[in-house]
Coordinates of C-alpha atoms in Angstrom, one line a residue:
X532 CA 0.0 0.0 0.0
X533 CA 1.3 3.4 -0.9
X534 CA 2.5 5.5 2.0
X535 CA 1.4 9.1 2.5
X536 CA 3.8 11.7 1.4
X537 CA 5.8 13.4 4.2
X538 CA 8.5 16.0 4.4
X539 CA 11.8 14.3 5.0
X540 CA 15.2 16.0 5.2
X541 CA 18.0 13.8 3.9
X542 CA 21.4 15.4 3.7
X543 CA 23.1 12.8 1.4
X544 CA 20.7 13.8 -1.4
X545 CA 21.6 17.5 -1.0
X546 CA 25.2 16.5 -1.3
X547 CA 24.5 14.4 -4.3
X548 CA 22.7 17.3 -6.0
X549 CA 25.7 19.5 -5.5
X550 CA 28.1 16.9 -6.9
X551 CA 26.2 15.8 -9.9
X552 CA 24.1 17.6 -12.5
X553 CA 20.6 16.1 -12.9
X554 CA 19.3 15.2 -16.4
X555 CA 15.7 15.1 -17.3
X556 CA 14.9 11.6 -18.8
X557 CA 11.9 9.4 -19.6
X558 CA 13.0 5.9 -18.9
X559 CA 10.8 3.0 -18.0
X560 CA 11.8 0.3 -15.5
X561 CA 10.8 -1.8 -12.5
X562 CA 12.0 -1.8 -8.9
X563 CA 11.9 -3.8 -5.7
X564 CA 11.7 -2.5 -2.1
X565 CA 12.7 -4.4 1.0
X566 CA 9.6 -6.7 0.8
X567 CA 10.9 -7.9 -2.6
X568 CA 7.7 -7.2 -4.4
X569 CA 8.2 -5.8 -7.9
X570 CA 6.6 -2.7 -9.3
X571 CA 6.8 -0.7 -12.6
X572 CA 8.3 2.8 -12.5
X573 CA 9.3 5.7 -14.7
X574 CA 12.6 7.6 -14.1
X575 CA 12.0 11.3 -14.7
X576 CA 15.4 12.8 -13.7
X577 CA 18.7 11.3 -12.9
X578 CA 22.4 11.9 -12.2
X579 CA 25.2 9.4 -11.6
X580 CA 24.5 9.7 -7.9
X581 CA 20.7 9.5 -7.7
X582 CA 17.4 9.5 -9.5
X583 CA 13.7 10.4 -9.1
X584 CA 11.0 7.8 -9.9
X585 CA 7.3 8.0 -10.5
X586 CA 6.2 4.9 -8.6
X587 CA 2.9 3.3 -7.5
X588 CA 4.3 2.2 -4.1
X589 CA 6.9 4.0 -1.9
X590 CA 8.8 2.9 1.1
X591 CA 10.5 4.6 4.0
X592 CA 13.6 6.9 3.7
X593 CA 16.6 4.8 4.1
X594 CA 15.0 1.6 2.7
X595 CA 17.0 -0.4 0.2
X596 CA 15.9 -0.2 -3.5
X597 CA 16.9 -2.3 -6.5
X598 CA 15.8 -0.9 -9.8
X599 CA 16.2 -2.2 -13.4
X600 CA 16.0 0.7 -15.8
X601 CA 15.9 0.7 -19.6
X602 CA 19.3 1.3 -21.2
X603 CA 21.0 1.5 -17.8
X604 CA 20.4 -2.0 -16.2
X605 CA 20.5 -2.8 -12.5
X606 CA 20.9 0.1 -10.1
X607 CA 20.9 -0.2 -6.3
X608 CA 20.6 2.4 -3.6
X609 CA 18.3 3.8 -0.8
X610 CA 15.2 6.0 -0.7
X611 CA 16.5 9.5 0.0
X612 CA 13.1 11.3 0.2
X613 CA 9.5 11.0 -0.9
X614 CA 8.2 13.1 -3.7
X615 CA 4.8 13.6 -5.4
X616 CA 3.8 10.3 -7.0
X617 CA 7.0 8.5 -6.1
X618 CA 10.4 8.9 -4.5
X619 CA 14.0 9.9 -5.0
X620 CA 16.8 7.4 -4.4
X621 CA 20.6 7.5 -4.1
X622 CA 22.6 5.2 -6.4
X623 CA 25.4 3.1 -4.9
X624 CA 28.2 2.7 -7.4
X625 CA 31.9 2.6 -7.8
X626 CA 33.7 5.6 -9.4
X627 CA 34.0 3.6 -12.6
X628 CA 30.3 2.8 -12.6
X629 CA 29.4 6.5 -12.0
X630 CA 31.6 7.6 -14.9
X631 CA 29.8 5.1 -17.1
X632 CA 26.4 6.4 -15.9
X633 CA 27.5 9.9 -16.7
X634 CA 28.4 9.0 -20.2
X635 CA 25.1 7.1 -20.7
X636 CA 23.1 10.1 -19.4
X637 CA 25.0 12.5 -21.7
X638 CA 24.1 10.2 -24.6
X639 CA 20.4 10.0 -23.6
X640 CA 20.2 13.8 -23.1
X641 CA 21.8 14.5 -26.5
X642 CA 19.5 11.9 -28.2
X643 CA 16.5 13.6 -26.8
X644 CA 17.7 17.1 -27.6
X645 CA 18.8 16.4 -31.2
X646 CA 16.0 13.9 -31.9
X647 CA 18.6 11.2 -32.8
X648 CA 17.5 7.7 -33.7
X649 CA 17.5 5.1 -30.9
X650 CA 21.0 4.0 -31.6
X651 CA 23.2 5.0 -34.5
X652 CA 25.4 2.0 -34.0
X653 CA 22.7 -0.2 -35.4
X654 CA 22.3 0.2 -39.2
X655 CA 18.7 0.6 -40.5
X656 CA 17.3 -1.2 -43.5
X657 CA 14.0 -1.6 -45.3
X658 CA 12.4 -5.0 -44.8
X659 CA 11.5 -7.2 -47.8
X660 CA 7.9 -7.5 -46.4
X661 CA 7.0 -4.3 -44.7
X662 CA 3.6 -5.5 -43.5
X663 CA 3.3 -6.3 -39.8
X664 CA 0.8 -6.8 -36.9
X665 CA 0.8 -4.2 -34.2
X666 CA -0.7 -4.5 -30.7
X667 CA -1.5 -1.1 -29.3
X668 CA -1.5 -0.2 -25.5
X669 CA -5.3 -0.8 -25.4
X670 CA -4.9 -4.3 -26.7
X671 CA -6.1 -3.5 -30.2
X672 CA -4.4 -5.7 -32.9
X673 CA -4.0 -3.8 -36.2
X674 CA -2.1 -4.1 -39.4
X675 CA 0.7 -1.6 -40.1
X676 CA 3.6 -0.8 -42.4
X677 CA 7.3 -1.0 -41.2
X678 CA 9.3 1.9 -42.7
X679 CA 12.6 0.6 -41.6
X680 CA 14.2 -1.7 -39.1
X681 CA 17.4 -2.0 -37.0
X682 CA 18.5 -4.3 -34.2
X683 CA 17.3 -1.7 -31.6
X684 CA 14.1 -0.4 -33.1
X685 CA 11.7 0.3 -36.0
X686 CA 9.9 3.1 -37.7
X687 CA 6.2 2.4 -38.3
X688 CA 3.7 4.1 -40.6
X689 CA 0.4 4.8 -39.0
X690 CA -2.4 7.4 -39.3
X691 CA -1.9 10.3 -36.9
X692 CA -5.3 9.6 -35.2
X693 CA -4.1 6.1 -34.3
X694 CA -0.6 7.0 -32.9
X695 CA 0.1 5.5 -29.4
X696 CA 1.4 7.9 -26.8
X697 CA 5.2 8.4 -26.5
X698 CA 6.4 6.1 -23.7
X699 CA 3.6 3.5 -24.1
X700 CA 4.3 -0.2 -24.5
X701 CA 3.5 -1.8 -27.9
X702 CA 4.2 -5.1 -29.6
X703 CA 5.0 -5.4 -33.3
X704 CA 5.1 -8.9 -34.6
X705 CA 6.6 -11.0 -31.8
X706 CA 8.8 -8.1 -30.5
X707 CA 7.9 -5.9 -27.6
X708 CA 9.0 -2.3 -27.3
X709 CA 7.9 1.2 -26.4
X710 CA 7.1 4.3 -28.4
X711 CA 10.1 6.8 -28.2
X712 CA 8.8 9.5 -30.5
X713 CA 6.3 10.5 -33.2
X714 CA 7.5 11.1 -36.8
X715 CA 5.8 12.7 -39.8
X716 CA 4.1 9.6 -41.0
X717 CA 4.0 7.4 -37.9
X718 CA 6.1 6.7 -34.9
X719 CA 9.4 5.1 -33.8
X720 CA 9.6 2.0 -31.5
X721 CA 12.6 1.1 -29.4
X722 CA 12.7 -2.7 -28.7
X723 CA 13.0 -3.9 -25.1
X724 CA 15.9 -6.1 -26.2
X725 CA 18.4 -5.9 -29.1
X726 CA 17.4 -8.2 -31.9
X727 CA 19.8 -10.6 -33.7
X728 CA 20.2 -9.4 -37.3
X729 CA 19.4 -12.8 -38.8
X730 CA 16.0 -12.9 -37.1
X731 CA 14.8 -9.3 -37.0
X732 CA 12.4 -9.6 -40.0
X733 CA 11.0 -12.9 -38.8
X734 CA 10.3 -11.4 -35.3
X735 CA 8.8 -8.1 -36.6
X736 CA 7.2 -8.3 -40.0
X737 CA 4.8 -10.7 -41.7
X738 CA 1.1 -10.9 -41.2

């Protein structure tokens, strides 16, 4: 059961804010509190030393948290303070891990600012059969056209009045992902897992 929000003064978070610049992000994930129950969450801002989560259930300040965040993997820390609709947590990490997080956050911030594709390391191509089945967030199963594909995502053509919201979960073919942005003639999906290049088309296209 969610706890009522209270004012809590935690000095380590203030120190963390001084040491690390926070970046606005929109990352989905899941987390576990001390009771080891798992819940979905959305990370809304982050630094190498801490992050703020929109979360359905909050614990007590000082409680251990283990989170699994898209792009960033497993992160562990403690609840620093409660915020509206969630909580802020510290991130326990080695200096090397913090440097890696800083680099990943810089990449995520630049990608959002410059509207870059999900990952330019993965070459895009047009599938031989562009037709696919798409399951929308409301469960509706519809046909669509795949504009292009990569190991990390796809661009999908769809009428503007049918576009799923950015951040929502969708499934195209057998592959789950989430909507990362809207484009002129549809939207872009980022897959939950990288796809093997030999099987991308089989997993995504074909009706």
